[in-house]
PDB file of C-alpha atoms in Angstrom:
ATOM      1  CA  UNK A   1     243.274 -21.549 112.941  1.00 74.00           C
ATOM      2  CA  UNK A   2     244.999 -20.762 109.618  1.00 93.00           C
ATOM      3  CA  UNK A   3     242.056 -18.806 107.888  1.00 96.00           C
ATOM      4  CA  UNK A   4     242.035 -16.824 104.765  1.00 98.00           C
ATOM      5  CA  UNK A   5     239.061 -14.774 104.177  1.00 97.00           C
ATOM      6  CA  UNK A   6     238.353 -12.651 100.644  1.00 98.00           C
ATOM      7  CA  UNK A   7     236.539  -9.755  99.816  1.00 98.00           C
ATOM      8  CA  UNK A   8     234.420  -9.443  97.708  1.00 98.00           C
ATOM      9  CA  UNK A   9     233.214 -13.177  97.261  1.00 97.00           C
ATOM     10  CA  UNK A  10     231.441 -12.000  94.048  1.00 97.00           C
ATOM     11  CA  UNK A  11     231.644  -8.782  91.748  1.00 97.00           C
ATOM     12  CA  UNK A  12     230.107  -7.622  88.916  1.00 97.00           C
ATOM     13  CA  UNK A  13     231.628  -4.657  87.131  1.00 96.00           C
ATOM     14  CA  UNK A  14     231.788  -2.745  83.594  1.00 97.00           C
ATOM     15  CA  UNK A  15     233.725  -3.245  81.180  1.00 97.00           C
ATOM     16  CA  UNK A  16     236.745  -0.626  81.569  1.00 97.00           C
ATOM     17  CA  UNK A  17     236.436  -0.031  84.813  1.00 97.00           C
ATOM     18  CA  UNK A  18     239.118  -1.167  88.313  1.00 97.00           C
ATOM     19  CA  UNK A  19     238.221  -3.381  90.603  1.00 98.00           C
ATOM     20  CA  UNK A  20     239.678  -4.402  94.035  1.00 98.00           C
ATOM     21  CA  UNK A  21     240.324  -7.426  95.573  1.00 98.00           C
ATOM     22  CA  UNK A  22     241.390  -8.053  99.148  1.00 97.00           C
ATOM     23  CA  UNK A  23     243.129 -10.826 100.407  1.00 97.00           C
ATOM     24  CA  UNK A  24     243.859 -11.583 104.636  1.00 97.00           C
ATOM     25  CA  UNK A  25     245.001 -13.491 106.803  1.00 97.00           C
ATOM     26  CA  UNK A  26     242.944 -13.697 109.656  1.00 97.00           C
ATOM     27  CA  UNK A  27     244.959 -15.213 112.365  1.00 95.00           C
ATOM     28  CA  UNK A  28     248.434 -15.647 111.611  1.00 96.00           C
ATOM     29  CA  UNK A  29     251.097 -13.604 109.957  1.00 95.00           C
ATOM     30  CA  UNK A  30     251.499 -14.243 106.224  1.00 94.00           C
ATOM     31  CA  UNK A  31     255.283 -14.169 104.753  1.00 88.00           C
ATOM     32  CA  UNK A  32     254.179 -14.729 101.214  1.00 94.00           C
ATOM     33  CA  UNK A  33     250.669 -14.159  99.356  1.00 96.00           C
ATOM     34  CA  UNK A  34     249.713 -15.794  95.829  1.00 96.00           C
ATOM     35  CA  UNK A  35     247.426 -14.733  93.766  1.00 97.00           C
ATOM     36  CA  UNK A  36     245.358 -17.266  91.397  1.00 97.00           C
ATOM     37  CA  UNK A  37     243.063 -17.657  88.604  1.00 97.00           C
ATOM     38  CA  UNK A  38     240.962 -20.453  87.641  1.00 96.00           C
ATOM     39  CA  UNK A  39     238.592 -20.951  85.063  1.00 92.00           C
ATOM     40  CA  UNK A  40     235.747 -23.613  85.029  1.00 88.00           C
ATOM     41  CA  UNK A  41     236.796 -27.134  85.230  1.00 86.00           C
ATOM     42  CA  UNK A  42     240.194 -26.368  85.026  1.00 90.00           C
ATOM     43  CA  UNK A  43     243.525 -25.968  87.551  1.00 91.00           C
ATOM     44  CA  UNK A  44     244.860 -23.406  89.363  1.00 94.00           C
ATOM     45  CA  UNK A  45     246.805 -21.125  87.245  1.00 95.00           C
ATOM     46  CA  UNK A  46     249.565 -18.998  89.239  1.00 96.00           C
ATOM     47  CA  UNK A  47     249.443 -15.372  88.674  1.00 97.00           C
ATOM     48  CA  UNK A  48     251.612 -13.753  91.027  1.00 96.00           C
ATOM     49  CA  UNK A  49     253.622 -14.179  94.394  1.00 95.00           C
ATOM     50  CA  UNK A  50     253.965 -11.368  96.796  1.00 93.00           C
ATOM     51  CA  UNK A  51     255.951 -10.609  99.757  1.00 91.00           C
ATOM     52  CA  UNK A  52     255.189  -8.149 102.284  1.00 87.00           C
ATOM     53  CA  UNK A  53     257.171  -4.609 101.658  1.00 85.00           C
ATOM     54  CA  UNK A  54     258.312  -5.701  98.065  1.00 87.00           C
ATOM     55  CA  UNK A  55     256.721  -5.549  94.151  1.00 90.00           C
ATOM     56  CA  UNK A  56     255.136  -8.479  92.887  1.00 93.00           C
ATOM     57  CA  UNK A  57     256.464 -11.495  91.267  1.00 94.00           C
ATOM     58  CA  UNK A  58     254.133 -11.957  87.684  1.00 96.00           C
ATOM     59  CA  UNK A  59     254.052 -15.611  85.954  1.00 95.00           C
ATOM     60  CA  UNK A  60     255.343 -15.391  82.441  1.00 95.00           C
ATOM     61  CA  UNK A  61     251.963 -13.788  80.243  1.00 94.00           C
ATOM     62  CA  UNK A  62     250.459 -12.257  83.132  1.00 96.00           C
ATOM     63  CA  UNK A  63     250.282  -8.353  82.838  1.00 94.00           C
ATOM     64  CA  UNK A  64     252.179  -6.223  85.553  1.00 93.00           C
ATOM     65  CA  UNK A  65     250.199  -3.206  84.952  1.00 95.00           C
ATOM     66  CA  UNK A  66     247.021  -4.674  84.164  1.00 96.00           C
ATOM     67  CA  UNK A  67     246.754  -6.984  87.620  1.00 97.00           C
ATOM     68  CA  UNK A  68     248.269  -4.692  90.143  1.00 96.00           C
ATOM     69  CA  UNK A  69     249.199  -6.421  93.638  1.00 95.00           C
ATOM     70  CA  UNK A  70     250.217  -4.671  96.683  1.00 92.00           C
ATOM     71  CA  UNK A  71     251.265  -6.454 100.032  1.00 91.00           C
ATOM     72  CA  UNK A  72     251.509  -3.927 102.767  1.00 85.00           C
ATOM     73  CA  UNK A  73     251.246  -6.067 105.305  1.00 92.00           C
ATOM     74  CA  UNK A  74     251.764  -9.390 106.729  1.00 93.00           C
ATOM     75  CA  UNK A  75     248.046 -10.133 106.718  1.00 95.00           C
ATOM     76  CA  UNK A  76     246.583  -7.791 103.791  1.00 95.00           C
ATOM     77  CA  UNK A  77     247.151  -8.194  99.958  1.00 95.00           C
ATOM     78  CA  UNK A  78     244.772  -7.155  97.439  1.00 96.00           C
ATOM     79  CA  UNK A  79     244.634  -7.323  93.578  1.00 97.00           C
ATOM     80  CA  UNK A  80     243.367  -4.421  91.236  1.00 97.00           C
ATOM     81  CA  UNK A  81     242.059  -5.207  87.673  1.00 98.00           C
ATOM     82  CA  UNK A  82     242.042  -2.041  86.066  1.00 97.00           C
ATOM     83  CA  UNK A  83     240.508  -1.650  82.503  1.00 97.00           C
ATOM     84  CA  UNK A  84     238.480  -5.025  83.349  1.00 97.00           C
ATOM     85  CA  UNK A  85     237.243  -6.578  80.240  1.00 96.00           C
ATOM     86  CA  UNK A  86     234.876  -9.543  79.704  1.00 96.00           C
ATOM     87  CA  UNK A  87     237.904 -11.836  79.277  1.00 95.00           C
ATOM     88  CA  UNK A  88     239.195 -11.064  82.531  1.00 96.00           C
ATOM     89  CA  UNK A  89     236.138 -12.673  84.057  1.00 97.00           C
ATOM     90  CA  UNK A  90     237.244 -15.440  86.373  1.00 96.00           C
ATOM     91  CA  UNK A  91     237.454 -16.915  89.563  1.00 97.00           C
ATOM     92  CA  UNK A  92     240.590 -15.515  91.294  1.00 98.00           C
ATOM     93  CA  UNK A  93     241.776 -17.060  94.717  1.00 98.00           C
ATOM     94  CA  UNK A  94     244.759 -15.896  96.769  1.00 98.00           C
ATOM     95  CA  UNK A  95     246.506 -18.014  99.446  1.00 97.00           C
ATOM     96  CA  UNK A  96     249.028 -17.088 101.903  1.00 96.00           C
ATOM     97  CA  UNK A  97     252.161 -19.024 102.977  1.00 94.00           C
ATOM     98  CA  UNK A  98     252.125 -19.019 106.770  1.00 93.00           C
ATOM     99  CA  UNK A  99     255.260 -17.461 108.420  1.00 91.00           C
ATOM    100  CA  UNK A 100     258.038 -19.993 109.681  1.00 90.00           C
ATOM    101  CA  UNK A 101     256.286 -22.650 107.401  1.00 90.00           C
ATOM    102  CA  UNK A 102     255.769 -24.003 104.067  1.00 90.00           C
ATOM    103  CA  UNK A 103     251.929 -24.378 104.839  1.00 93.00           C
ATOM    104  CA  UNK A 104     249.816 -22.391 102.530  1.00 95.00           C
ATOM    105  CA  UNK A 105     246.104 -21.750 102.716  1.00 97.00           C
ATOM    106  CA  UNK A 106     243.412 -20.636 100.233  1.00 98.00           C
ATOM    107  CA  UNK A 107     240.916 -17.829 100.684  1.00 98.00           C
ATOM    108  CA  UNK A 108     237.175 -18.737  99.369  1.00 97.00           C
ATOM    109  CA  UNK A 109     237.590 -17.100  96.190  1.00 97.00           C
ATOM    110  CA  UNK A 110     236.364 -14.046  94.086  1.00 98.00           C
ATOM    111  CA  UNK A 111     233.714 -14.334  91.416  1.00 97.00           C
ATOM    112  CA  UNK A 112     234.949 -11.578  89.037  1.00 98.00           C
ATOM    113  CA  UNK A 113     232.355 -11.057  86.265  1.00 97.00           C
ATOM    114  CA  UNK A 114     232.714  -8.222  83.693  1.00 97.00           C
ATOM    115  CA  UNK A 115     229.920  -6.877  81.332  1.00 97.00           C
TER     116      UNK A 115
ATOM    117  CA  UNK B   1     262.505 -30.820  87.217  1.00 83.00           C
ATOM    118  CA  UNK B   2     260.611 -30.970  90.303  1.00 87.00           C
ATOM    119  CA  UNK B   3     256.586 -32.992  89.381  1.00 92.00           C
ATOM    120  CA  UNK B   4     253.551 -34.284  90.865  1.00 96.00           C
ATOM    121  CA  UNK B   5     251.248 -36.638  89.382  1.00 97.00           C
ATOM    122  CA  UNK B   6     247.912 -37.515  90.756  1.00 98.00           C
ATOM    123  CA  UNK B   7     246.119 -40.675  89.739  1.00 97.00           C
ATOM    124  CA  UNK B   8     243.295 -41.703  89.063  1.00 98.00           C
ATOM    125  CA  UNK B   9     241.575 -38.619  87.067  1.00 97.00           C
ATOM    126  CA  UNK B  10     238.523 -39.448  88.270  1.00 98.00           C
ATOM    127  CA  UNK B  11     236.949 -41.673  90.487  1.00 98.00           C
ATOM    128  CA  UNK B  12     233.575 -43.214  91.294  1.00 98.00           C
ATOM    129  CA  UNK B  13     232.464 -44.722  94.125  1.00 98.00           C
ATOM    130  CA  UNK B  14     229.475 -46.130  95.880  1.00 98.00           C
ATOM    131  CA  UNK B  15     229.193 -44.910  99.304  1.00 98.00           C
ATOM    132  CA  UNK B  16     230.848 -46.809 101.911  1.00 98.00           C
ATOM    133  CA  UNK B  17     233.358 -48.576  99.488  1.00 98.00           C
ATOM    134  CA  UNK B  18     236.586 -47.588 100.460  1.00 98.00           C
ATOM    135  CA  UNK B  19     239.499 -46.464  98.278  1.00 98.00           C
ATOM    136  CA  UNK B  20     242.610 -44.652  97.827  1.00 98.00           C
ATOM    137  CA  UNK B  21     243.386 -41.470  95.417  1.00 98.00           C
ATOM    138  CA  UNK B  22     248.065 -41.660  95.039  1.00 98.00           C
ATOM    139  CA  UNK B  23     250.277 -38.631  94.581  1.00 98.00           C
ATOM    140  CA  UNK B  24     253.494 -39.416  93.331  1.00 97.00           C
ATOM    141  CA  UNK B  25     256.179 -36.532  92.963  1.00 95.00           C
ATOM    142  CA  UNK B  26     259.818 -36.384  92.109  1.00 93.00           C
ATOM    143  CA  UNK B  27     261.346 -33.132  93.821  1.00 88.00           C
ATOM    144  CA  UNK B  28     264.521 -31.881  94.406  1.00 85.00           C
ATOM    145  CA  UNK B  29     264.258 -31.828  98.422  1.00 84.00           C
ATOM    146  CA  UNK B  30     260.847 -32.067  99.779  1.00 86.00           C
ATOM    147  CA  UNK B  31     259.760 -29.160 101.989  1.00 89.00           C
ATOM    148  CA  UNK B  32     256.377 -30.752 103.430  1.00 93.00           C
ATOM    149  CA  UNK B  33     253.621 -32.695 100.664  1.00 96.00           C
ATOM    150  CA  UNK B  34     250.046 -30.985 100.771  1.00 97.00           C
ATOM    151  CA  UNK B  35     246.498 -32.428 100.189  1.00 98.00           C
ATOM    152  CA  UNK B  36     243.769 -30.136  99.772  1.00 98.00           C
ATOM    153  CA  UNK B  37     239.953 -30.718  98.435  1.00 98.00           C
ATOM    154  CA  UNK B  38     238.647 -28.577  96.256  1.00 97.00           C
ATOM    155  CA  UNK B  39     234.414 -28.018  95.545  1.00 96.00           C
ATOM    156  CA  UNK B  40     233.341 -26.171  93.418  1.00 94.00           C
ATOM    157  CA  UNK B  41     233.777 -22.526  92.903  1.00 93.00           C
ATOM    158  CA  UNK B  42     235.547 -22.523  96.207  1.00 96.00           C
ATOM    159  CA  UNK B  43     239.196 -22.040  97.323  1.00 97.00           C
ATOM    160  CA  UNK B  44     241.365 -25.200  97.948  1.00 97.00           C
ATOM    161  CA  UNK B  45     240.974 -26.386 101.763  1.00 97.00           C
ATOM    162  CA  UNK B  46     243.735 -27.337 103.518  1.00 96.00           C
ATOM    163  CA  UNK B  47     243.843 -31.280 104.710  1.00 97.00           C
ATOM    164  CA  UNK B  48     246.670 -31.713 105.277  1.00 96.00           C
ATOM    165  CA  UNK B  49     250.686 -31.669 105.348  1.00 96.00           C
ATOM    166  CA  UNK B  50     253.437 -34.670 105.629  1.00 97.00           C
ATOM    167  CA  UNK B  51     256.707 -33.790 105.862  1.00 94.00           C
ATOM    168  CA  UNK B  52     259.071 -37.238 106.231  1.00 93.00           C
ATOM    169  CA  UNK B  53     258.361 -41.118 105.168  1.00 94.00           C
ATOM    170  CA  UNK B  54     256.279 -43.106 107.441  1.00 96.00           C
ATOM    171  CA  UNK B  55     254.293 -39.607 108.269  1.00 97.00           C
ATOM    172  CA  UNK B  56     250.238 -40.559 108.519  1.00 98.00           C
ATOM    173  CA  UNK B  57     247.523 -38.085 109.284  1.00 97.00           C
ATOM    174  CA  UNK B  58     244.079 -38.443 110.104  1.00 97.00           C
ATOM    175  CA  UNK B  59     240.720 -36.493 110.061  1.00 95.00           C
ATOM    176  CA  UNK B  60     237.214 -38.308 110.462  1.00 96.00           C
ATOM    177  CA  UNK B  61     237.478 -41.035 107.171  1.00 97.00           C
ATOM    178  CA  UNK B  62     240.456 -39.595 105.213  1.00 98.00           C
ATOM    179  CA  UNK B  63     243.905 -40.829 105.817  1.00 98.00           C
ATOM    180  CA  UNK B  64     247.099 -39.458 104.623  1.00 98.00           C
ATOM    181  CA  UNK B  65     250.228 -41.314 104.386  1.00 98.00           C
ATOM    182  CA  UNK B  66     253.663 -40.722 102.870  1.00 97.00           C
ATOM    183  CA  UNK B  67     256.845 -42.573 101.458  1.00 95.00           C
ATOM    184  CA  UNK B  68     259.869 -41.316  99.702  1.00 93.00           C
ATOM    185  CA  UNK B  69     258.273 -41.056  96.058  1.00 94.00           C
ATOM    186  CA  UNK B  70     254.471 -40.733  96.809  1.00 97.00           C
ATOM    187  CA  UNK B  71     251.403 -40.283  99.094  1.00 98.00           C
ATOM    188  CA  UNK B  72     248.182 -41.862  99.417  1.00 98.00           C
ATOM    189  CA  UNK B  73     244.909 -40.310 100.775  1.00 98.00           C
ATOM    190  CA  UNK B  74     242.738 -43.077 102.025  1.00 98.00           C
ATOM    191  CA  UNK B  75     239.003 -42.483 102.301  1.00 98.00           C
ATOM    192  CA  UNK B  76     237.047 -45.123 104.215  1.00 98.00           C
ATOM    193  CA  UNK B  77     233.226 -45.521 104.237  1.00 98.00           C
ATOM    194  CA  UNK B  78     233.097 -42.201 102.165  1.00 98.00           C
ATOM    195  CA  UNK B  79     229.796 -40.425 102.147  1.00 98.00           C
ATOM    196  CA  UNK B  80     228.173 -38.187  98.952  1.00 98.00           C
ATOM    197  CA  UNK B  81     229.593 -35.030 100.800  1.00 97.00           C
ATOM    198  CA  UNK B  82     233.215 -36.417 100.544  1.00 98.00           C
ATOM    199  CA  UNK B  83     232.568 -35.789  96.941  1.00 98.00           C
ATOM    200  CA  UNK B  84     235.025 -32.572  95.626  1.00 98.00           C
ATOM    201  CA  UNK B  85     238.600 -32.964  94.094  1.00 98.00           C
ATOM    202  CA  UNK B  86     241.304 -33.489  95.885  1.00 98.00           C
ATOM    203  CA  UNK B  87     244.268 -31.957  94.976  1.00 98.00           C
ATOM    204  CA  UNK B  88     248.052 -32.898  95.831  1.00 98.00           C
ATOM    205  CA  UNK B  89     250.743 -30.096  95.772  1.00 96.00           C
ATOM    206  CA  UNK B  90     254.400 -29.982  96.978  1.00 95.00           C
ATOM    207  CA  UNK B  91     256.881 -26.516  97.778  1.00 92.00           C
ATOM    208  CA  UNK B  92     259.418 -25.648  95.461  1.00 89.00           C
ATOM    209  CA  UNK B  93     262.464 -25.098  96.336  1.00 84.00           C
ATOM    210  CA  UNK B  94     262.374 -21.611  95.529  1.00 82.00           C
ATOM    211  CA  UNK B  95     262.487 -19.013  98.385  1.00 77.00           C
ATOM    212  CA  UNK B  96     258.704 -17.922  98.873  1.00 81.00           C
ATOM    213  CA  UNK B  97     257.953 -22.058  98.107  1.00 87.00           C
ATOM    214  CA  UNK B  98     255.430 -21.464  95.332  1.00 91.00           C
ATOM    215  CA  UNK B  99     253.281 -25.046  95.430  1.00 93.00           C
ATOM    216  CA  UNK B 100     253.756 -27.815  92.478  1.00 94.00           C
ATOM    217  CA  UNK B 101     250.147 -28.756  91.663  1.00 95.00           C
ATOM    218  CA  UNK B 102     249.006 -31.980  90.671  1.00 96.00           C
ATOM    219  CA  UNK B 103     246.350 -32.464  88.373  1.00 95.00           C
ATOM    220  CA  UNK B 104     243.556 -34.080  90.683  1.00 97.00           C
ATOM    221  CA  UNK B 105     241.659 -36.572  91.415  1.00 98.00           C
ATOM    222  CA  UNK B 106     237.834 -36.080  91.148  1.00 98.00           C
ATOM    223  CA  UNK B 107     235.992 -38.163  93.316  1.00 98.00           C
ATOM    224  CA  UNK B 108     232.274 -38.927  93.255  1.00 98.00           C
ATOM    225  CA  UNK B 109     230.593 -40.233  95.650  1.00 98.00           C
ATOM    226  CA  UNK B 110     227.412 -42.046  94.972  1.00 97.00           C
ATOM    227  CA  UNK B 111     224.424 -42.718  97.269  1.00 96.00           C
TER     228      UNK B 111
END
């Protein structure tokens, strides 16, 4: 139980373009989703918190309108980078907080690369 | 301010030599301690979750224990495939309990 799954798993795209990410739960409700980013050989780095029905929480330097989140459901949240540029390329990984719990649990990840 | 340190940074091992990575944290009120292991260019997997001193948890050679101030993961007889980072994270106190990451401990396991 308590899987997370991601889609894609990889993406290429071009530069200026939008791309979608989708984040679910597969088997339990999800009260809260995060949203991550991590770069090679280095931590997690927090990007946003979502809850289900509301806007998006963004860590301090994170753009709003540049990394749009929408949770609109308890299993489905999915991140848009629109206007992707080679600097956004990164590993992004969402995890959602199980309902009733403080448990959270990591989808596979999303190779984002941007040419 | 709530924290979580991991030690060691890294660690090397020859297979079958047993060790132990620590977490220590300092929080506010804990809401459950987390271990995960990380490989590379995946998500975090879950391991595991303590919630009160004395807690222990088990799954094939890991072992997680807690106290009041930290929490060790024990790995006995480890194999190469044990090898990934294992990372230590705690709930804030905040309402959707964004995690406190530590740092890490990279362990390599060596045939």
């Amino acid at each position: 139980g308590a899987v997370v799954s991601q889609h894609p798993s990889w993406v290429i795209c071009k530069s200026g373009t939008s791309v979608k990410i989708e984040c679910r739960s597969l088997d339990f409700q999800a009260t809260t989703m995060f949203w991550y980013r991590q770069f090679p050989k280095q931590s997690l780095m927090l990007m946003a918190t979502s809850n289900e029905g509301s806007k998006a929480t963004y860590e301090q330097g994170v753009e709003k309108d540049k990394f749009l989140i929408n949770h609109a459901s308890l299993t489905l949240s999915t991140l848009t980078v629109t206007s992707a540029h080679p600097e956004d390329s990164s590993f992004y990984i969402c995890s959602a907080r199980k309902a009733g719990t403080s448990e959270q649990y990591f989808g596979p990840g999303t190779r984002l690369t941007v040419t | 301010e709530d924290q979580v340190t991991q030690s060691p940074e890294a660690l090397r091992l020859q297979e079958g030599e047993s060790s132990s990575l620590n977490c220590s944290y300092t929080v506010s009120g804990l809401r459950g301690l987390f271990w995960y292991r990380q490989d590379p260019g995946k998500g975090p997997e879950f391991l595991f979750t303590l919630y009160s001193a004395g807690e222990e948890k088990e799954k094939e050679r890991l072992k997680a224990t807690l106290t009041k101030k930290e929490s060790f993961l024990h790995i006995t007889a480890p194999k190469p495939e044990d090898s990934a980072t294992y990372l230590c994270a705690v709930p804030s106190m905040d309402s959707n309990y964004q995690l406190i990451w530590g740092a890490g401990t990279k362990l390599i396991i060596k045939p």
